[in-house]
mmCIF file of C-alpha atoms in Angstrom:
data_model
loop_
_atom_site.group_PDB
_atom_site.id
_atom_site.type_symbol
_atom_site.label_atom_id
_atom_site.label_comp_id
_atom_site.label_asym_id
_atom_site.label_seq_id
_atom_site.Cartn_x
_atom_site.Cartn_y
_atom_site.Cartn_z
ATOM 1 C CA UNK A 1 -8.024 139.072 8.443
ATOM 2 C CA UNK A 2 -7.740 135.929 6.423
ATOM 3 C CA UNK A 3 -4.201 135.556 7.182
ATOM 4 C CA UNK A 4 -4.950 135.758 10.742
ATOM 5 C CA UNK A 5 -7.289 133.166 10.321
ATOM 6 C CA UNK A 6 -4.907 130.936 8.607
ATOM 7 C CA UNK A 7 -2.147 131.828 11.156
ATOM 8 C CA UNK A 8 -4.374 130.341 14.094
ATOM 9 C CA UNK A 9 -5.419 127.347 12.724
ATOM 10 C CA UNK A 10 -1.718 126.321 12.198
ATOM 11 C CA UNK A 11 -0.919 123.363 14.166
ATOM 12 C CA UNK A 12 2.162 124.024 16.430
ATOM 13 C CA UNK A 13 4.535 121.115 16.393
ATOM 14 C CA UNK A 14 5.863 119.923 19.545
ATOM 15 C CA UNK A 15 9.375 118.814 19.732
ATOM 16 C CA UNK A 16 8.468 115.096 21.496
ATOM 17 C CA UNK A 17 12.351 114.002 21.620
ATOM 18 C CA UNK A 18 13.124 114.856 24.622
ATOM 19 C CA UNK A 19 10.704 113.735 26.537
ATOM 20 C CA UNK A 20 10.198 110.289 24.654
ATOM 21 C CA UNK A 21 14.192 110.444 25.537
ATOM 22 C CA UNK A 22 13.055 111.056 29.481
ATOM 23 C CA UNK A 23 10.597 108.741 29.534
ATOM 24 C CA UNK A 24 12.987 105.797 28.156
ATOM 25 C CA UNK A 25 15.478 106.532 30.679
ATOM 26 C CA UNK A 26 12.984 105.808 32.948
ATOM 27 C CA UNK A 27 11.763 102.637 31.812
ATOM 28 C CA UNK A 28 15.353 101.557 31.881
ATOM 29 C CA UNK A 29 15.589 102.783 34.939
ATOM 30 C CA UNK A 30 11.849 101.115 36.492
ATOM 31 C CA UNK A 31 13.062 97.959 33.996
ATOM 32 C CA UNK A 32 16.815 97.417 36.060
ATOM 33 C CA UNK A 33 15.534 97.752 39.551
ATOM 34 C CA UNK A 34 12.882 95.346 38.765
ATOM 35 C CA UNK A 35 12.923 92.770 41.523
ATOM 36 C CA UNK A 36 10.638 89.974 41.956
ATOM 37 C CA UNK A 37 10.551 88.273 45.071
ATOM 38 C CA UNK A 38 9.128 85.504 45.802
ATOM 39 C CA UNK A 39 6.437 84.622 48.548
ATOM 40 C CA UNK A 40 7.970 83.755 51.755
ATOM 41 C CA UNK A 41 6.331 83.219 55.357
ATOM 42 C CA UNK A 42 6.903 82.453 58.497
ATOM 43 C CA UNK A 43 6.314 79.231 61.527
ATOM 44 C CA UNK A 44 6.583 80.634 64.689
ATOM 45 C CA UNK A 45 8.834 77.882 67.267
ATOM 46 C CA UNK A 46 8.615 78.049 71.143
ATOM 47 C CA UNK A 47 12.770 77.160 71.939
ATOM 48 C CA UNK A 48 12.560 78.679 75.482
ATOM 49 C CA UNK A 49 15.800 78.285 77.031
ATOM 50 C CA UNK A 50 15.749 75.735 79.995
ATOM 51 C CA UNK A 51 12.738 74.389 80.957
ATOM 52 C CA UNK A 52 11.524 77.203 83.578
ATOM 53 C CA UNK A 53 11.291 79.640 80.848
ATOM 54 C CA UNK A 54 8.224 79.804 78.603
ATOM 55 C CA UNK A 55 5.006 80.506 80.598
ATOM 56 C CA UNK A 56 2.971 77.056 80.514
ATOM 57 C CA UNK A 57 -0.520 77.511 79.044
ATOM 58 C CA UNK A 58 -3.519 77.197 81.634
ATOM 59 C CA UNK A 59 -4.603 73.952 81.823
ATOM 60 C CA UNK A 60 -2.136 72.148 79.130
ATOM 61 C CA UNK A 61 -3.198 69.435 77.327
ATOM 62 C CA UNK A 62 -0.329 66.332 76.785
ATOM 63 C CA UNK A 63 1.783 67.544 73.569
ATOM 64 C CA UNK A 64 1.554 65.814 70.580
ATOM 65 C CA UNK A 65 4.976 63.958 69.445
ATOM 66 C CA UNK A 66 5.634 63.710 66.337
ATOM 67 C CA UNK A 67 8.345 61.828 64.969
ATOM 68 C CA UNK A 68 10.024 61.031 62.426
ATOM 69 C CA UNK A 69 12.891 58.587 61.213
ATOM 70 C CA UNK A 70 15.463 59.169 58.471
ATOM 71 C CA UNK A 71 17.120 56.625 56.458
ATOM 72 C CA UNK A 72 20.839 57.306 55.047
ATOM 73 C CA UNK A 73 20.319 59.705 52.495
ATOM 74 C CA UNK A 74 17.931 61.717 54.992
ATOM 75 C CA UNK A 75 15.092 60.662 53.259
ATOM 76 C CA UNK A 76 11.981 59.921 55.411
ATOM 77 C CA UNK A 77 11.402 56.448 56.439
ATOM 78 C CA UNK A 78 8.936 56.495 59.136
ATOM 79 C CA UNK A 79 6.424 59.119 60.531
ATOM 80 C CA UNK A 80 4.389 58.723 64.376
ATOM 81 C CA UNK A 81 2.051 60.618 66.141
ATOM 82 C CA UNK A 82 2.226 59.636 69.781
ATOM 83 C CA UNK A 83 3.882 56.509 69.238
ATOM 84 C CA UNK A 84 0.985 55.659 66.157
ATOM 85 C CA UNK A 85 2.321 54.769 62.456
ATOM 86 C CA UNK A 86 0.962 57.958 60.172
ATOM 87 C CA UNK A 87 1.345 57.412 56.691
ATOM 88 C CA UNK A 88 1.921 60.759 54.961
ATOM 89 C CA UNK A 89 1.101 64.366 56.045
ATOM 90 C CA UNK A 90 -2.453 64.503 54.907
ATOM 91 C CA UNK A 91 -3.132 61.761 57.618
ATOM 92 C CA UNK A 92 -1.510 63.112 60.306
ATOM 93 C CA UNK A 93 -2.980 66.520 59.518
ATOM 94 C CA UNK A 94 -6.587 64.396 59.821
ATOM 95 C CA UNK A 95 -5.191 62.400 63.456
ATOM 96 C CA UNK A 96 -4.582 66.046 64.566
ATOM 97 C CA UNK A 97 -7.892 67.171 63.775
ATOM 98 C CA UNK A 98 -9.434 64.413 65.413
ATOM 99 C CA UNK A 99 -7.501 64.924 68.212
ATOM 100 C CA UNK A 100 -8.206 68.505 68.668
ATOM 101 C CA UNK A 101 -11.587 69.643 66.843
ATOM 102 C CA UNK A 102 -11.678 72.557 65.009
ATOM 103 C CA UNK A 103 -14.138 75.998 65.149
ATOM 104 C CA UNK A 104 -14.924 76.909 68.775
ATOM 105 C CA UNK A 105 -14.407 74.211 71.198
ATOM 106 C CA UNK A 106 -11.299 73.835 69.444
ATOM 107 C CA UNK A 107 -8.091 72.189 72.446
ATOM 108 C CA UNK A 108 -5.929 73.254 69.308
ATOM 109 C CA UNK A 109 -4.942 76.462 71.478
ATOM 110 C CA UNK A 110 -3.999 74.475 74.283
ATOM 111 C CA UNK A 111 -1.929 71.289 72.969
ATOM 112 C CA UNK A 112 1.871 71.896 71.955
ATOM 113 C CA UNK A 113 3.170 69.205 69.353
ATOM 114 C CA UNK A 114 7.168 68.445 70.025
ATOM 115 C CA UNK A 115 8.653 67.094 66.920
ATOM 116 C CA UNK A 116 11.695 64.223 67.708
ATOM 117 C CA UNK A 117 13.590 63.961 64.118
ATOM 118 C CA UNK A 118 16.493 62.328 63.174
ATOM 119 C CA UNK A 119 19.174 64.608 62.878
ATOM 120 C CA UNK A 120 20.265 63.983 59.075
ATOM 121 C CA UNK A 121 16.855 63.859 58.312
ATOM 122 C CA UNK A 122 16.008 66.387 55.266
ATOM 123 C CA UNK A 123 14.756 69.736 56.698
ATOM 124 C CA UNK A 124 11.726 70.197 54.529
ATOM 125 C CA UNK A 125 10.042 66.760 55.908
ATOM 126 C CA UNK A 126 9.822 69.487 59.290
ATOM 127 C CA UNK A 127 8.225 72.098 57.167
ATOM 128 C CA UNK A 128 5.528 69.934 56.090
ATOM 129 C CA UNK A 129 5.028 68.206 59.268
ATOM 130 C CA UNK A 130 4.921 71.817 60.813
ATOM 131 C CA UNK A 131 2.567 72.724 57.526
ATOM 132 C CA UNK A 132 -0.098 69.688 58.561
ATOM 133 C CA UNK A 133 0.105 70.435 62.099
ATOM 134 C CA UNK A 134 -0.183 74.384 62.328
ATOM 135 C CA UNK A 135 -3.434 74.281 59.843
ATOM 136 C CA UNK A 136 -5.446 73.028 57.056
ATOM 137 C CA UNK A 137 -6.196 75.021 54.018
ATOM 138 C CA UNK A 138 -9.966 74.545 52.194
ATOM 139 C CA UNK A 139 -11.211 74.432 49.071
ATOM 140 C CA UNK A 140 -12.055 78.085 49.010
ATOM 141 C CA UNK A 141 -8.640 79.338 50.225
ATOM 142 C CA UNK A 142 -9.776 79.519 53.599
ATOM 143 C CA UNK A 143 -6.906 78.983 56.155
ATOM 144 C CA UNK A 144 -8.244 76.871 59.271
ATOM 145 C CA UNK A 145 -5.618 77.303 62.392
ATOM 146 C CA UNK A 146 -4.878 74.092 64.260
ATOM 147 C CA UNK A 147 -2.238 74.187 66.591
ATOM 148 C CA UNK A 148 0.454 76.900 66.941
ATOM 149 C CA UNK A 149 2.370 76.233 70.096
ATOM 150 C CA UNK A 150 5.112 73.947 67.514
ATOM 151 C CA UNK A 151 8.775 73.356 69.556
ATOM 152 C CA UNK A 152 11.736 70.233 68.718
ATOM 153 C CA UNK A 153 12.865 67.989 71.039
ATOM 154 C CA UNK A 154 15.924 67.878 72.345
ATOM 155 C CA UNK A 155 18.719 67.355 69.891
ATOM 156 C CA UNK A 156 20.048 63.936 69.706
ATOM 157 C CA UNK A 157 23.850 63.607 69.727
ATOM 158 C CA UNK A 158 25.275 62.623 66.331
ATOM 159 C CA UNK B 1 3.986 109.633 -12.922
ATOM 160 C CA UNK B 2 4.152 113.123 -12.254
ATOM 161 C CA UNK B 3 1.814 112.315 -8.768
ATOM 162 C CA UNK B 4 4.223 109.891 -6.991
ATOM 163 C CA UNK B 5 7.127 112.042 -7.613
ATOM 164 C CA UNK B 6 5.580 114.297 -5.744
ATOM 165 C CA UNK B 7 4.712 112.031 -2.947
ATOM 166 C CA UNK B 8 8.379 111.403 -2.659
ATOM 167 C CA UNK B 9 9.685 113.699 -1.193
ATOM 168 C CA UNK B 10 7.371 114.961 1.398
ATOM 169 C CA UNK B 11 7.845 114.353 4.801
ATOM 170 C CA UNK B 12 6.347 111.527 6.751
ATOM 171 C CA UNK B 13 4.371 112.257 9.670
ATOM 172 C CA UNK B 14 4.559 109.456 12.078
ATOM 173 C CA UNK B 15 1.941 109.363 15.093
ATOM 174 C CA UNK B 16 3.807 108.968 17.929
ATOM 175 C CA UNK B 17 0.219 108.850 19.882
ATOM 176 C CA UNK B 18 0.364 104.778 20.379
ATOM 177 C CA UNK B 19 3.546 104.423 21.253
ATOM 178 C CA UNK B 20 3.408 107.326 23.914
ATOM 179 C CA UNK B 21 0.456 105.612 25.165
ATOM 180 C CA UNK B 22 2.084 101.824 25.703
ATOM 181 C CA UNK B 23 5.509 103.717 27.046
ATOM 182 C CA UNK B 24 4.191 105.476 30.009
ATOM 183 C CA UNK B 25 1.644 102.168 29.980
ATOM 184 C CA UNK B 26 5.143 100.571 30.962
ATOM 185 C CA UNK B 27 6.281 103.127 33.119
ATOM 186 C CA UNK B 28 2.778 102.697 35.240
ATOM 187 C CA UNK B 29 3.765 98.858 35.492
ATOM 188 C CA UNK B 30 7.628 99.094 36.486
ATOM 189 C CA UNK B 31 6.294 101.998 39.610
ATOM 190 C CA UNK B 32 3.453 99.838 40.832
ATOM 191 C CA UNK B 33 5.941 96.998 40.641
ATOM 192 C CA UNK B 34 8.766 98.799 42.354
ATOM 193 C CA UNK B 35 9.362 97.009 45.792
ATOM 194 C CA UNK B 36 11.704 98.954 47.897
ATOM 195 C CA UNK B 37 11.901 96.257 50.487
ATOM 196 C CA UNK B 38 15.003 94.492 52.135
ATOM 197 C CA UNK B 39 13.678 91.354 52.534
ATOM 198 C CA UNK B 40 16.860 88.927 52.565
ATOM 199 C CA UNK B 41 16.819 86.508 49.861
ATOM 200 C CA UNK B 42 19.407 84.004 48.330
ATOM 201 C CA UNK B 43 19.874 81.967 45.285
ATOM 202 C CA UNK B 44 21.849 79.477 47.081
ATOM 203 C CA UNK B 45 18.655 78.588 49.504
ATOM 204 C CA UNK B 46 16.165 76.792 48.331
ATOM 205 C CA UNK B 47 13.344 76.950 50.823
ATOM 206 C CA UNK B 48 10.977 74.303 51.796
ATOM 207 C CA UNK B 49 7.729 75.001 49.896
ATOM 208 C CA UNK B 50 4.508 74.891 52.273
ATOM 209 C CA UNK B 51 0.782 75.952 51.517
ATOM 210 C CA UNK B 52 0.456 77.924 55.115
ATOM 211 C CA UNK B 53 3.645 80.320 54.598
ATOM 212 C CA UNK B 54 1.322 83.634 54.323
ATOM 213 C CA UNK B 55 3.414 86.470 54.485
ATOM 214 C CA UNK B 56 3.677 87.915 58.254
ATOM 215 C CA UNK B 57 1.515 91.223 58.367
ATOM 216 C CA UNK B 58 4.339 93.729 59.668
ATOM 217 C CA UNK B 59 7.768 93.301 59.614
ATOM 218 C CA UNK B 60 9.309 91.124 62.439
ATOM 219 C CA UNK B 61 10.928 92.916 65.730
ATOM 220 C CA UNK B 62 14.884 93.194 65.823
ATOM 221 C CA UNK B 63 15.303 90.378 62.758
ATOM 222 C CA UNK B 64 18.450 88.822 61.886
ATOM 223 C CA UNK B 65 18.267 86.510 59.025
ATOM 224 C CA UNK B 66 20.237 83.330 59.372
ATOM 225 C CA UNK B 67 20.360 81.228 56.108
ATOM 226 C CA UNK B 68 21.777 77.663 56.305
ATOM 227 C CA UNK B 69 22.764 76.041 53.222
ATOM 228 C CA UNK B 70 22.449 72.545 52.214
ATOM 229 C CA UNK B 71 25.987 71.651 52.772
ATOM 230 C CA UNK B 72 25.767 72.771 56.709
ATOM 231 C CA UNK B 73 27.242 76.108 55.686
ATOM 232 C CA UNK B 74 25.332 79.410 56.865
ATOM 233 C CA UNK B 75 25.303 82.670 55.077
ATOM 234 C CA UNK B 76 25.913 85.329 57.299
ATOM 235 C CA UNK B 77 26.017 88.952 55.889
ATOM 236 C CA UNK B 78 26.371 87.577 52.092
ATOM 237 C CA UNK B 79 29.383 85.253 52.906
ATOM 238 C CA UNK B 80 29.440 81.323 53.975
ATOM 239 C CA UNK B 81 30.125 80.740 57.422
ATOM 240 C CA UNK B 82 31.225 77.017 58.722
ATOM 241 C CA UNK B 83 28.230 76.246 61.036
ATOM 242 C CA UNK B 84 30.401 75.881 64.805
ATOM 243 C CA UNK B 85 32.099 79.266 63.269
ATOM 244 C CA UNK B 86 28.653 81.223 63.613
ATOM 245 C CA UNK B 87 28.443 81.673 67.107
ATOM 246 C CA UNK B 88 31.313 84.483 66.767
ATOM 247 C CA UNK B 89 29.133 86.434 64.554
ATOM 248 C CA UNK B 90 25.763 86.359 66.423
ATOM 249 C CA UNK B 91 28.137 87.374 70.114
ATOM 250 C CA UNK B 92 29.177 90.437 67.680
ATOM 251 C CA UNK B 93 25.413 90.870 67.278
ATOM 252 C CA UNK B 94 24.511 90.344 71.043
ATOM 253 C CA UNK B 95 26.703 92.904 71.587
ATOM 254 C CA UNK B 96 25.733 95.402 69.088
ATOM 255 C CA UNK B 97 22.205 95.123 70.695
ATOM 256 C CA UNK B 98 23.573 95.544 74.339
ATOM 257 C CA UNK B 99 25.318 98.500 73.400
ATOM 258 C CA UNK B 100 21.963 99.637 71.467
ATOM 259 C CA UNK B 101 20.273 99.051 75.129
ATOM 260 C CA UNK B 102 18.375 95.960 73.694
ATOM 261 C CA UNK B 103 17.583 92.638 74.701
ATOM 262 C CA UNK B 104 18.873 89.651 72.632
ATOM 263 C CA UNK B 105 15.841 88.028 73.665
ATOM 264 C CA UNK B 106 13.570 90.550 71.859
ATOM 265 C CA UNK B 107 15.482 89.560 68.259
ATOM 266 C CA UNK B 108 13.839 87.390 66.146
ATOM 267 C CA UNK B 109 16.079 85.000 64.435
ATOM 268 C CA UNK B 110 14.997 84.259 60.583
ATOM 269 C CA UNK B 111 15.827 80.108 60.056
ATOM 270 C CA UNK B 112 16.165 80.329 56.177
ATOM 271 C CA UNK B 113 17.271 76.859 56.102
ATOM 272 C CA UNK B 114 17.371 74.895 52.667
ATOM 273 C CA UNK B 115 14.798 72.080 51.699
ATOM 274 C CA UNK B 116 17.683 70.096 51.519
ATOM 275 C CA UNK B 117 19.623 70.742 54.515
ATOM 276 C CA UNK B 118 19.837 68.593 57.735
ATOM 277 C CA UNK B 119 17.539 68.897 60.593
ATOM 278 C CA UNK B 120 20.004 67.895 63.093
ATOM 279 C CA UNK B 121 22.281 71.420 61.783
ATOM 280 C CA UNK B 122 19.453 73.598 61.794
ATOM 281 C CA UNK B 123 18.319 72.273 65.429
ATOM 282 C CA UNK B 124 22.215 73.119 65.967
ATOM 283 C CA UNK B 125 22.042 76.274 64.677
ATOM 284 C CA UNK B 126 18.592 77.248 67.158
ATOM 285 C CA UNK B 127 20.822 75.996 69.959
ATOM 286 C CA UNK B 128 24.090 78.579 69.142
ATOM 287 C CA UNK B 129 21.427 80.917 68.814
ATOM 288 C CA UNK B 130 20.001 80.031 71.638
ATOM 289 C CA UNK B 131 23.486 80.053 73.967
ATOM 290 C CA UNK B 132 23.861 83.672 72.891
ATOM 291 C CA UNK B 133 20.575 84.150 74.248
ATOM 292 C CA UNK B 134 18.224 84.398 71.145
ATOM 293 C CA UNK B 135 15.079 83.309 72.305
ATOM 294 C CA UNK B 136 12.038 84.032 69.312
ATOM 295 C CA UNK B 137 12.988 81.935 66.525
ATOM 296 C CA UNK B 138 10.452 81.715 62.884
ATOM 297 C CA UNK B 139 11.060 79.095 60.206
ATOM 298 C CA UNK B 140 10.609 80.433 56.851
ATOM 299 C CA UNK B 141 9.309 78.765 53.877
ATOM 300 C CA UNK B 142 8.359 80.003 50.416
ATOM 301 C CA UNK B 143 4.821 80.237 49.370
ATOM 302 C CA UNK B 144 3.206 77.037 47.717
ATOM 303 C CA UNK B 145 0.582 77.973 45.341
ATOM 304 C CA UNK B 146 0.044 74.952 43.437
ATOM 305 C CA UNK B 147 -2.990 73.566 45.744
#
């Protein structure tokens, strides 16, 4: 009876090779197909072909123009908004607001901005210019919309 | 004297508990981070960084994923294309989608143009697109999170 006893109260070693060998094969495997990727989103453009494509919004308001100027090295050297001087991106973010309202009551739904760059002008001056147009983000991470409807001007020849 | 020899020779028992523990710990990480997605990406692109590129909720309609380098050159199934060279490619795709029984006009064409690059060559590149009869067009920046 006491051998019984002693018998039962043996601890049974487990063999934990293989599995500690498994479970490193996996976190080589989880480790190699690791893939970060990074953040990316998306601007919506209106380029309907001709001008009779593109259903025109009730009641349009006159769109927006926005342009800008590139010196040689397609750096930006000037920035307008309707034929106004804007000084950086913040301010014509602010000009748009102004223009437009936000909340309800908001025109922002109903004005199109056409943006007339130079063509060797560097492309992300048109992301950020698209960026202050398209909406304003607040100090609590709130996104406010302004306005959408974003499409270039015709290209200039080169 | 007589103790430690005996404490010699006996075996070791290591406790394999805590590293068990962190190792499927790690596992747990690498599956939650597993991303199967396709999303087309590129070292040689640097995108334009901009506070309002929020990641689209569902993934766009028909997408082909155009990425234009800095030196005018676009990236077209992993290889450099000349820009005026590109509008062979995307008449390949037209006609893939034809034969699918799909509008060109329902694609959405992915502008991953570099920061860098030329407005004037990616308004050139909407316009080939545009001739083959691509009609939705998005702009894609990376995420800025520094404001």
């Amino acid at each position: 009876m006491a051998a019984k006893r002693e018998a039962l109260s043996d601890k049974i070693a487990i063999d934990m090779t293989p599995m500690i060998d498994v479970v490193f094969q996996l976190i080589t495997f989880f480790m190699l197909t690791l893939k970060t990727v990074i953040t990316e989103g998306d601007f919506d453009i209106r380029m309907p072909l001709g001008t009779s494509a593109g259903a025109p919004a009730d009641d349009p308001l006159p769109p927006v123009r926005v342009k800008m100027t590139a010196g040689a090295g397609g750096e930006r050297t000037s920035l307008t908004m309707n034929g106004q001087g804007v000084g950086d991106f913040d301010e014509l973010r602010r000009r748009v607001i102004d223009l437009v309202g936000t909340g309800p009551g908001s025109n922002a739904d109903r004005t199109e901005v056409e943006l007339d760059c130079d063509p060797n002008l560097k492309y992300e001056n048109v992301i950020r210019a698209v960026t202050a147009v398209s909406g304003m983000v607040q100090p609590d991470g709130t996104v406010v919309e302004l306005i959408k409807k974003i499409k270039f001007a015709p290209p200039k020849k080169r | 004297m007589a103790r430690k020899q005996s404490d010699g020779p006996s075996k070791t028992d290591i406790d394999m508990t805590p590293m068990i523990d962190m190792t499927f710990q790690l596992i747990t990480f690498f599956v939650f981070t597993l991303n199967f997605s396709t999303a087309v990406q590129d070292d040689r692109v640097q995108l334009p960084m901009s506070q309002l590129a929020k990641p689209a909720e569902g993934p766009s309609i028909e997408p082909i994923t155009l990425q234009l380098m800095d030196d005018g050159n676009v990236i077209y199934s992993g290889e450099p294309v000349p820009l005026q060279d590109i509008g062979g490619h995307l008449e390949n795709e037209k006609r893939v989608m034809i034969s699918a029984s799909k509008e060109p006009s329902s694609a959405t064409v992915i502008v991953r143009a570099d920061g860098r690059s030329k407005t004037g060559d990616v308004q050139e590149l909407i316009k080939i697109c545009q001739e083959k009869g691509f009609e939705k067009f998005v702009l894609r920046a990376q995420y800025d999170e520094s404001k």
